[in-house]
Every structure is written in C-alpha cells, then in structure tokens.
mmCIF file of C-alpha atoms in Angstrom:
data_model
loop_
_atom_site.group_PDB
_atom_site.id
_atom_site.type_symbol
_atom_site.label_atom_id
_atom_site.label_comp_id
_atom_site.label_asym_id
_atom_site.label_seq_id
_atom_site.Cartn_x
_atom_site.Cartn_y
_atom_site.Cartn_z
ATOM 1 C CA MET L 18 -2.844 14.598 4.758
ATOM 2 C CA ALA L 19 -4.044 17.207 2.293
ATOM 3 C CA LYS L 20 -7.394 18.843 3.052
ATOM 4 C CA ILE L 21 -10.392 17.309 1.129
ATOM 5 C CA ALA L 22 -12.241 19.527 -1.138
ATOM 6 C CA ASP L 23 -15.693 18.927 -2.529
ATOM 7 C CA THR L 24 -14.921 17.177 -5.815
ATOM 8 C CA LEU L 25 -17.286 15.449 -8.193
ATOM 9 C CA THR L 26 -14.416 14.636 -10.719
ATOM 10 C CA PHE L 27 -10.823 15.274 -11.348
ATOM 11 C CA THR L 28 -9.143 15.935 -14.694
ATOM 12 C CA GLY L 29 -5.325 15.898 -15.253
ATOM 13 C CA PRO L 30 -2.385 14.527 -17.226
ATOM 14 C CA ILE L 31 -1.281 11.042 -16.918
ATOM 15 C CA PRO L 32 2.208 10.961 -15.649
ATOM 16 C CA PRO L 33 4.838 10.291 -18.311
ATOM 17 C CA ASP L 34 6.475 7.397 -16.405
ATOM 18 C CA GLY L 35 3.136 5.783 -16.316
ATOM 19 C CA ARG L 36 2.792 6.102 -20.086
ATOM 20 C CA HIS L 37 6.296 4.650 -20.354
ATOM 21 C CA ARG L 38 5.401 1.639 -18.275
ATOM 22 C CA ALA L 39 2.169 0.944 -20.090
ATOM 23 C CA GLU L 40 3.993 1.040 -23.462
ATOM 24 C CA GLU L 41 6.710 -1.333 -22.117
ATOM 25 C CA LEU L 42 4.279 -3.982 -20.752
ATOM 26 C CA CYS L 43 1.893 -3.683 -23.822
ATOM 27 C CA ARG L 44 4.823 -4.560 -26.147
ATOM 28 C CA ARG L 45 5.311 -7.872 -24.185
ATOM 29 C CA GLN L 46 1.806 -9.094 -24.882
ATOM 30 C CA ALA L 47 0.985 -11.940 -27.389
ATOM 31 C CA THR L 48 -2.119 -10.233 -29.026
ATOM 32 C CA GLN L 49 -3.140 -6.710 -29.985
ATOM 33 C CA THR L 50 -6.383 -7.118 -27.850
ATOM 34 C CA LYS L 51 -4.461 -7.979 -24.751
ATOM 35 C CA ALA L 52 -1.818 -5.271 -25.435
ATOM 36 C CA GLU L 53 -4.675 -2.524 -25.540
ATOM 37 C CA GLN L 54 -6.134 -3.950 -22.441
ATOM 38 C CA VAL L 55 -2.819 -3.825 -20.504
ATOM 39 C CA TYR L 56 -2.125 -0.324 -21.901
ATOM 40 C CA LEU L 57 -5.298 1.222 -20.523
ATOM 41 C CA ASN L 58 -4.869 -0.726 -17.211
ATOM 42 C CA ILE L 59 -1.579 0.656 -16.567
ATOM 43 C CA LEU L 60 -2.581 4.258 -17.690
ATOM 44 C CA SER L 61 -5.536 4.010 -15.296
ATOM 45 C CA VAL L 62 -3.511 2.846 -12.375
ATOM 46 C CA SER L 63 -0.568 5.563 -12.998
ATOM 47 C CA PHE L 64 -3.195 8.358 -12.996
ATOM 48 C CA VAL L 65 -4.841 7.213 -9.804
ATOM 49 C CA ASN L 66 -1.540 6.574 -8.084
ATOM 50 C CA SER L 67 -0.451 10.099 -8.944
ATOM 51 C CA TYR L 68 -3.645 11.813 -7.799
ATOM 52 C CA LEU L 69 -3.793 9.782 -4.245
ATOM 53 C CA GLN L 70 -0.055 10.610 -3.585
ATOM 54 C CA TYR L 71 -0.873 14.208 -4.163
ATOM 55 C CA MET L 72 -3.811 13.942 -1.726
ATOM 56 C CA GLY L 73 -1.377 12.525 0.711
ATOM 57 C CA PHE L 74 -2.174 8.786 0.672
ATOM 58 C CA GLU L 75 0.569 6.312 0.669
ATOM 59 C CA THR L 76 0.726 3.986 -2.264
ATOM 60 C CA ASP L 77 2.804 0.893 -3.338
ATOM 61 C CA LEU L 78 2.986 0.308 -7.185
ATOM 62 C CA ASP L 79 5.428 -2.412 -6.673
ATOM 63 C CA LYS L 80 2.978 -4.502 -4.564
ATOM 64 C CA SER L 81 0.232 -4.094 -7.151
ATOM 65 C CA ASP L 82 -0.537 -7.024 -9.530
ATOM 66 C CA SER L 83 -1.244 -4.551 -12.238
ATOM 67 C CA TRP L 84 2.599 -3.517 -12.155
ATOM 68 C CA ASN L 85 3.507 -7.173 -12.545
ATOM 69 C CA LEU L 86 4.292 -8.481 -15.975
ATOM 70 C CA VAL L 87 2.962 -12.067 -15.227
ATOM 71 C CA GLN L 88 -0.322 -10.990 -13.503
ATOM 72 C CA GLN L 89 -1.098 -8.490 -16.224
ATOM 73 C CA THR L 90 -0.685 -11.237 -18.761
ATOM 74 C CA LEU L 91 -2.830 -13.950 -16.944
ATOM 75 C CA MET L 92 -5.453 -11.472 -15.737
ATOM 76 C CA ASP L 93 -7.524 -8.292 -16.473
ATOM 77 C CA VAL L 94 -6.276 -6.308 -13.505
ATOM 78 C CA ALA L 95 -5.889 -2.584 -12.560
ATOM 79 C CA ASP L 96 -5.196 -2.453 -8.878
ATOM 80 C CA LEU L 97 -3.399 -0.063 -6.759
ATOM 81 C CA SER L 98 -1.856 -1.054 -3.483
ATOM 82 C CA LEU L 99 -2.444 1.526 -0.679
ATOM 83 C CA LYS L 100 -0.117 1.067 2.245
ATOM 84 C CA ASN L 101 -1.876 -0.762 5.126
ATOM 85 C CA LEU L 102 -5.210 -0.265 3.450
ATOM 86 C CA GLY L 103 -5.533 -2.809 0.586
ATOM 87 C CA SER L 104 -5.940 -2.663 -3.123
ATOM 88 C CA LEU L 105 -8.065 -0.160 -5.081
ATOM 89 C CA GLU L 106 -9.280 -1.311 -8.443
ATOM 90 C CA CYS L 107 -8.805 1.542 -11.032
ATOM 91 C CA ARG L 108 -11.042 0.515 -14.030
ATOM 92 C CA PRO L 109 -10.361 2.450 -17.337
ATOM 93 C CA VAL L 110 -13.228 3.507 -19.659
ATOM 94 C CA PHE L 111 -13.427 5.839 -22.872
ATOM 95 C CA GLU L 112 -15.378 9.071 -23.104
ATOM 96 C CA ASP L 113 -18.427 7.734 -24.543
ATOM 97 C CA ALA L 114 -18.915 4.711 -22.171
ATOM 98 C CA GLN L 115 -22.128 4.256 -20.126
ATOM 99 C CA PHE L 116 -21.033 1.127 -18.387
ATOM 100 C CA ILE L 117 -17.877 -0.149 -16.613
ATOM 101 C CA TYR L 118 -16.773 -3.724 -17.115
ATOM 102 C CA ILE L 119 -15.550 -5.197 -13.903
ATOM 103 C CA PRO L 120 -13.722 -8.691 -14.519
ATOM 104 C CA PRO L 121 -14.653 -11.664 -12.266
ATOM 105 C CA GLU L 122 -11.057 -11.907 -11.029
ATOM 106 C CA VAL L 123 -11.238 -8.335 -9.421
ATOM 107 C CA GLN L 124 -14.635 -8.489 -7.926
ATOM 108 C CA SER L 125 -13.142 -9.409 -4.364
ATOM 109 C CA ASN L 126 -10.202 -8.554 -2.298
ATOM 110 C CA ARG L 127 -10.626 -4.791 -3.151
ATOM 111 C CA ILE L 128 -11.418 -1.842 -0.828
ATOM 112 C CA GLY L 129 -13.022 -0.112 -3.829
ATOM 113 C CA TYR L 130 -13.384 0.671 -7.257
ATOM 114 C CA VAL L 131 -12.504 3.733 -8.879
ATOM 115 C CA VAL L 132 -13.324 4.675 -12.588
ATOM 116 C CA VAL L 133 -10.876 6.392 -14.814
ATOM 117 C CA GLN L 134 -12.014 7.990 -18.153
ATOM 118 C CA ILE L 135 -9.201 7.902 -20.531
ATOM 119 C CA ARG L 136 -8.950 10.726 -23.197
ATOM 120 C CA LYS L 137 -8.312 9.668 -26.745
ATOM 121 C CA SER L 138 -4.920 11.472 -26.701
ATOM 122 C CA PHE L 139 -3.923 8.906 -23.799
ATOM 123 C CA ARG L 140 -2.190 11.824 -22.191
ATOM 124 C CA GLU L 141 -5.091 13.079 -19.993
ATOM 125 C CA ALA L 142 -7.714 11.282 -17.822
ATOM 126 C CA THR L 143 -10.566 12.015 -15.543
ATOM 127 C CA LEU L 144 -11.616 10.375 -12.245
ATOM 128 C CA LEU L 145 -15.416 9.889 -12.635
ATOM 129 C CA GLY L 146 -16.063 8.343 -9.130
ATOM 130 C CA PHE L 147 -16.123 5.235 -7.241
ATOM 131 C CA VAL L 148 -18.118 2.423 -5.517
ATOM 132 C CA ARG L 149 -16.915 0.404 -2.295
ATOM 133 C CA GLN L 150 -18.375 -2.899 -3.702
ATOM 134 C CA ILE L 151 -19.314 -4.627 -6.893
ATOM 135 C CA GLN L 152 -22.210 -7.043 -7.396
ATOM 136 C CA THR L 153 -22.320 -7.153 -11.129
ATOM 137 C CA ASP L 154 -19.924 -7.377 -14.257
ATOM 138 C CA LEU L 155 -21.356 -4.173 -15.718
ATOM 139 C CA LEU L 156 -21.617 -1.039 -13.467
ATOM 140 C CA PRO L 157 -23.628 1.871 -14.662
ATOM 141 C CA ILE L 158 -21.553 4.982 -14.616
ATOM 142 C CA ASN L 159 -24.686 6.842 -13.293
ATOM 143 C CA GLN L 160 -24.371 4.765 -9.972
ATOM 144 C CA LEU L 161 -20.921 6.076 -9.240
ATOM 145 C CA GLN L 162 -20.316 8.088 -5.930
ATOM 146 C CA PRO L 163 -18.583 11.436 -6.295
ATOM 147 C CA LEU L 164 -14.653 11.659 -5.934
ATOM 148 C CA ASP L 165 -14.979 13.497 -2.510
ATOM 149 C CA ASN L 166 -16.530 10.458 -1.139
ATOM 150 C CA LEU L 167 -13.680 8.219 -2.139
ATOM 151 C CA LEU L 168 -11.377 10.471 -0.280
ATOM 152 C CA GLU L 169 -13.424 10.679 2.829
ATOM 153 C CA TYR L 170 -13.630 6.826 2.625
ATOM 154 C CA LEU L 171 -9.997 6.362 2.318
ATOM 155 C CA GLU L 172 -9.456 8.821 5.362
ATOM 156 C CA GLU L 173 -11.830 6.782 7.462
ATOM 157 C CA LEU L 174 -9.956 3.577 6.475
ATOM 158 C CA THR L 175 -6.633 5.056 7.428
ATOM 159 C CA GLN L 176 -7.968 6.176 10.852
ATOM 160 C CA VAL L 177 -9.411 2.835 11.482
ATOM 161 C CA ARG L 178 -6.241 1.073 10.450
ATOM 162 C CA GLN L 179 -4.045 3.399 12.475
ATOM 163 C CA ALA L 180 -6.208 2.773 15.498
ATOM 164 C CA GLU L 181 -5.842 -1.225 15.043
ATOM 165 C CA LEU L 182 -2.154 -1.050 14.651
ATOM 166 C CA ALA L 183 -1.951 1.083 17.732
ATOM 167 C CA SER L 184 -3.986 -1.567 19.768
ATOM 168 C CA GLN L 185 -2.134 -4.399 18.288
ATOM 169 C CA SER L 186 1.526 -3.056 19.042
ATOM 170 C CA LEU L 187 2.043 -3.533 22.895
ATOM 171 C CA THR L 188 5.704 -2.528 23.216
ATOM 172 C CA SER L 189 7.561 -2.236 26.742
ATOM 173 C CA LYS L 190 8.483 1.300 27.575
ATOM 174 C CA ASN L 191 10.863 0.342 30.517
ATOM 175 C CA THR L 192 14.313 1.708 30.718
ATOM 176 C CA LEU L 193 17.474 -0.093 29.729
ATOM 177 C CA VAL L 194 18.080 -2.907 32.064
ATOM 178 C CA LYS L 195 21.796 -2.840 33.335
ATOM 179 C CA LEU L 196 22.770 -6.472 34.005
ATOM 180 C CA LYS L 197 26.146 -5.604 35.618
ATOM 181 C CA GLN L 198 23.932 -3.948 38.321
ATOM 182 C CA TRP L 199 22.401 -7.169 39.171
ATOM 183 C CA LEU L 200 25.706 -8.316 40.382
ATOM 184 C CA GLU L 201 25.529 -5.550 43.007
ATOM 185 C CA ASN L 202 21.944 -6.471 43.964
ATOM 186 C CA ILE L 203 20.486 -3.576 42.167
ATOM 187 C CA PHE L 204 17.362 -4.450 40.236
ATOM 188 C CA ASP L 205 14.806 -2.692 38.007
ATOM 189 C CA VAL L 206 11.108 -2.386 38.939
ATOM 190 C CA GLY L 207 9.261 -5.646 37.965
ATOM 191 C CA TRP L 208 12.319 -8.034 38.070
ATOM 192 C CA GLN L 209 11.733 -10.323 41.092
ATOM 193 C CA GLU L 210 13.518 -13.292 42.584
ATOM 194 C CA ILE L 211 12.838 -16.473 41.035
ATOM 195 C CA GLU L 212 11.428 -18.117 44.196
ATOM 196 C CA THR L 213 8.964 -15.052 44.482
ATOM 197 C CA ILE L 214 7.619 -14.998 40.965
ATOM 198 C CA PHE L 215 7.091 -18.778 40.650
ATOM 199 C CA ASP L 216 4.454 -20.729 42.397
ATOM 200 C CA TYR L 217 6.011 -22.559 45.191
ATOM 201 C CA GLN L 218 4.136 -25.904 43.772
ATOM 202 C CA ARG L 219 5.906 -25.437 40.376
ATOM 203 C CA ALA L 220 9.502 -26.202 39.537
ATOM 204 C CA ASN L 221 11.975 -23.386 39.233
ATOM 205 C CA PRO L 222 13.949 -22.846 36.060
ATOM 206 C CA ASP L 223 16.671 -25.594 35.704
ATOM 207 C CA TRP L 224 19.558 -23.399 34.847
ATOM 208 C CA SER L 225 22.426 -25.188 33.117
ATOM 209 C CA LEU L 226 24.857 -22.244 34.248
ATOM 210 C CA ARG L 227 24.336 -22.872 37.778
ATOM 211 C CA ASN L 228 27.316 -25.397 37.963
ATOM 212 C CA ALA L 229 29.553 -23.123 36.144
ATOM 213 C CA ASN L 230 32.481 -21.173 37.996
ATOM 214 C CA GLY L 231 31.411 -17.785 38.931
ATOM 215 C CA SER L 232 28.404 -15.856 40.419
ATOM 216 C CA PHE L 233 25.016 -16.897 38.857
ATOM 217 C CA VAL L 234 22.288 -14.185 39.041
ATOM 218 C CA SER L 235 18.804 -14.604 37.710
ATOM 219 C CA ARG L 236 15.510 -12.614 38.013
ATOM 220 C CA GLY L 237 11.931 -13.093 36.430
ATOM 221 C CA LYS L 238 9.368 -10.485 35.183
ATOM 222 C CA LEU L 239 5.687 -11.032 34.676
ATOM 223 C CA ILE L 240 4.672 -10.130 31.071
ATOM 224 C CA ASP L 241 1.162 -9.428 30.014
ATOM 225 C CA LEU L 242 0.302 -10.475 26.388
ATOM 226 C CA GLU L 243 -3.228 -9.170 25.410
ATOM 227 C CA LYS L 244 -4.803 -11.194 22.432
ATOM 228 C CA THR L 245 -8.349 -11.167 21.274
ATOM 229 C CA GLY L 246 -9.670 -9.428 24.386
ATOM 230 C CA THR L 247 -7.989 -11.638 26.972
ATOM 231 C CA ILE L 248 -4.773 -11.208 28.719
ATOM 232 C CA GLN L 249 -2.259 -14.033 28.647
ATOM 233 C CA SER L 250 0.634 -13.655 31.292
ATOM 234 C CA VAL L 251 3.977 -15.367 30.873
ATOM 235 C CA ILE L 252 7.116 -15.145 32.919
ATOM 236 C CA LEU L 253 10.321 -13.922 31.328
ATOM 237 C CA VAL L 254 13.380 -15.144 33.191
ATOM 238 C CA VAL L 255 16.903 -13.903 32.560
ATOM 239 C CA GLY L 256 19.942 -15.494 34.176
ATOM 240 C CA PHE L 257 23.697 -14.836 33.500
ATOM 241 C CA ILE L 258 27.144 -15.724 34.893
ATOM 242 C CA GLN L 259 30.372 -13.936 34.388
ATOM 243 C CA GLU L 260 33.370 -16.193 34.129
ATOM 244 C CA LYS L 261 35.560 -13.883 32.131
ATOM 245 C CA GLU L 262 36.323 -10.220 32.695
ATOM 246 C CA GLN L 263 34.726 -8.915 29.427
ATOM 247 C CA GLU L 264 32.083 -11.631 28.831
ATOM 248 C CA ILE L 265 29.014 -13.065 30.323
ATOM 249 C CA ASP L 266 26.922 -16.219 29.486
ATOM 250 C CA ILE L 267 23.257 -15.377 29.404
ATOM 251 C CA ILE L 268 20.143 -17.844 29.526
ATOM 252 C CA VAL L 269 16.671 -16.377 28.708
ATOM 253 C CA GLU L 270 13.518 -18.609 29.461
ATOM 254 C CA VAL L 271 9.838 -17.987 29.209
ATOM 255 C CA HIS L 272 7.390 -19.813 31.433
ATOM 256 C CA PRO L 273 3.582 -19.925 31.857
ATOM 257 C CA SER L 274 2.469 -17.843 34.875
ATOM 258 C CA LYS L 275 -0.754 -19.776 35.647
ATOM 259 C CA GLU L 276 -1.435 -22.189 32.852
ATOM 260 C CA MET L 277 0.192 -25.557 32.491
ATOM 261 C CA TYR L 278 1.657 -24.650 28.891
ATOM 262 C CA LEU L 279 2.665 -21.449 27.050
ATOM 263 C CA PRO L 280 0.340 -20.172 24.486
ATOM 264 C CA PRO L 281 0.939 -21.833 20.929
ATOM 265 C CA ASN L 282 2.955 -19.858 18.541
ATOM 266 C CA LEU L 283 4.557 -17.607 21.007
ATOM 267 C CA GLN L 284 8.076 -16.515 19.801
ATOM 268 C CA LEU L 285 10.997 -15.659 21.675
ATOM 269 C CA MET L 286 13.713 -13.500 20.098
ATOM 270 C CA VAL L 287 16.983 -12.019 20.857
ATOM 271 C CA ILE L 288 17.764 -8.880 18.688
ATOM 272 C CA ASP L 289 20.316 -6.215 18.800
ATOM 273 C CA PHE L 290 19.582 -3.093 20.472
ATOM 274 C CA GLU L 291 18.511 -1.142 17.438
ATOM 275 C CA GLY L 292 16.579 -4.018 16.191
ATOM 276 C CA VAL L 293 13.138 -3.266 17.299
ATOM 277 C CA GLU L 294 12.022 -3.685 13.660
ATOM 278 C CA GLY L 295 15.225 -5.685 12.755
ATOM 279 C CA GLU L 296 15.840 -9.291 12.307
ATOM 280 C CA SER L 297 16.477 -11.624 15.238
ATOM 281 C CA ILE L 298 19.936 -13.050 16.014
ATOM 282 C CA MET L 299 18.249 -16.235 17.422
ATOM 283 C CA GLU L 300 14.664 -17.355 18.255
ATOM 284 C CA ALA L 301 12.532 -20.037 19.614
ATOM 285 C CA GLN L 302 8.833 -20.803 19.135
ATOM 286 C CA THR L 303 6.268 -22.766 21.014
ATOM 287 C CA ARG L 304 3.908 -25.606 19.667
ATOM 288 C CA SER L 305 0.897 -26.848 21.438
ATOM 289 C CA THR L 306 2.259 -28.131 24.700
ATOM 290 C CA ASN L 307 5.604 -26.288 25.509
ATOM 291 C CA LYS L 308 6.060 -25.776 29.303
ATOM 292 C CA ASN L 309 8.860 -23.376 28.435
ATOM 293 C CA ILE L 310 11.244 -22.074 25.765
ATOM 294 C CA GLN L 311 14.815 -21.150 26.266
ATOM 295 C CA LEU L 312 17.614 -19.433 24.440
ATOM 296 C CA GLN L 313 21.260 -19.248 25.520
ATOM 297 C CA PHE L 314 24.099 -16.790 24.131
ATOM 298 C CA SER L 315 27.213 -14.895 25.120
ATOM 299 C CA GLY L 316 27.872 -11.178 25.094
ATOM 300 C CA GLU L 317 30.657 -8.865 25.985
ATOM 301 C CA VAL L 318 30.558 -6.040 28.535
ATOM 302 C CA GLY L 319 29.213 -2.854 27.174
ATOM 303 C CA GLU L 320 27.024 -4.564 24.362
ATOM 304 C CA ARG L 321 23.309 -3.867 24.238
ATOM 305 C CA PHE L 322 20.546 -6.473 23.290
ATOM 306 C CA SER L 323 16.736 -6.929 23.414
ATOM 307 C CA ILE L 324 14.506 -9.806 24.136
ATOM 308 C CA LYS L 325 11.378 -9.722 22.149
ATOM 309 C CA LEU L 326 8.063 -11.737 22.855
ATOM 310 C CA VAL L 327 5.667 -11.941 19.919
ATOM 311 C CA LEU L 328 2.275 -13.524 20.078
ATOM 312 C CA GLY L 329 0.078 -12.748 16.885
ATOM 313 C CA ASN L 330 0.111 -9.105 16.305
ATOM 314 C CA ILE L 331 1.335 -8.324 19.953
ATOM 315 C CA SER L 332 4.897 -7.571 20.754
ATOM 316 C CA VAL L 333 6.759 -6.896 24.068
ATOM 317 C CA ILE L 334 10.342 -5.904 24.161
ATOM 318 C CA GLU L 335 12.965 -5.738 27.081
ATOM 319 C CA SER L 336 16.267 -3.997 26.414
ATOM 320 C CA PHE L 337 19.443 -4.825 28.205
ATOM 321 C CA LEU L 338 22.956 -3.438 28.743
ATOM 322 C CA ILE L 339 25.439 -6.012 29.637
#
C-alpha cells in the first residue's frame, strides 16, 4: 500500500479508457440530458478508479453499477466497487458548483461519497474531498472532509475487513492423511476408532461397505466449527474398502458430537486436492433435523482429494492421499 501523504485535493488527467467508455455509454442514451449525466458519471468513476489504484487499493469496475449500461440508463449512479470493502459513490460537479446533488437511489449501500470536480475540457479532474454518510440530497462542498481522510478511512476499512476474513476462515493445517497407511494400522493424530469417538449410547455409522469383500477400515475425527462466538463440534468419519488393487471405495459421513442433530446448512464437500478454492466434485447439505450426512465415491491409488466442511463463513479442510 502506498504511503498516505497529507492531501487536501488531487488534480490529474482523466484516463483515456475512461473517456472512451463515457463516450460509448452516453451514445446509447435516449435523451441529451441523460447522455450528459452518464458521461459525467463515467468520467468521475474512471478518475477515482485510477487514483485509488495508484494509491494501492484494489478496485473492480466490472462489479460497479456505473459500468453497467442497464444500470446507468435506469439510475443516476456513479459507484466504484472496491474489493472486499463495498461501493464508493463518485459524484461529479463542475468548477463553479457550491453543492453536490446526491440522488436518492445512491444514499444507501455506500461506504462513502467522494466528490470529483470535472474540468470544462473533460480531460482533467480534481478530487475535492469526501464524506462517509449522506443525510441530504444537496451536500455543501464546504462540508467535505479532505482527501487524506478518505485514504485513511479506506485503510481502516481494509484492516478491519482483513481481520474479519482472518477470523472467519478456519482451515485445517494437518498433514496429508495417507489412507493406505490405515491398512497397516498407522493413523494420523486426531483420527480415532469409531467406538472411541462415538458415545456408547449412540449408534455407530451404518456403513454400507461393511458387507463387501475386502478389508474395511474407518476412523473418526472431532471437528470444531466456531460460529457467532460459539463452538459447534461435529464428527467427521471416513471409511474405505479396497476390493481392487488400484481402486478403493470411500464413504464420508458427518455426525453431531453432542447434539441430536447437525447444525442447519452445514455443507459436506469432496474437492480435488488443489481445490481449496475450487468447485466441489460432490456435496451434501443439512437441513433442520439431519442426524448425519454422507457421500460415497471411488478413487484410484495415488490420487489426492479433500473433504471440506462449511458452516456459514467457516470452513475446515482435511486432505487425503489414497
């Protein structure tokens, strides 16, 4: 992130690609008034986008309503989407303006409002300042906070958001579990016998593979899912049987550890080894009264896969080598 300097305003050129986009969208408007409105909005957003990128903030024009033809046509919108932060409204004004008009449709769902003074040449602009919230349609320019306050504010939001994401993401750091070693009675830390991890008064998993030909092996592990300040524990159970030399059949189940039912909307996924952020191969999800959920699949010796549990913003991943 670039070092923040004490800055009251900032003046610079409007990027050529922003001017081209403004010309393209304004040509598609039905009236001259609407075309002028869209033109100024796009110039304003483009200028702020260029400035914030230079200052080290991540932006996403494609997710901004202002960059969308339909949204620009239907609304008076000049928003810029900032990655993981929200939308910043970039309102354009001319050099002689004393007030900034804030349309009702953009007076909510914004992290702030920055004012952009467009020069008569339409090639330069000045960032006049910003405010965090709007309570009126007409905002006096003399009530704007200086530009360095905007940068400090966005820095604070970034730090808060990073802390939130760090606290919401709970990912298992365990080593790769080698299932073939289970056949040799070698088990990783935390993986316990089914009879040990389950309460004796509760039924054990009803494995459909038990009656197959071959050696059936299973183990369970207690998984903690922290949500809204409380820890909800579940039991992840993995069982498999090898009937063919190069292939095994695998069952994965999730059971509640203490409660009668699993938490609602708990997702169980099978993903490929590199797919922590990838799409699941198969998945199951609990409703309000699930006592367990199960997935069954086959894999070849030497393949890797991961089991992912997701509850809200919390995820836990266990990775395996067949």
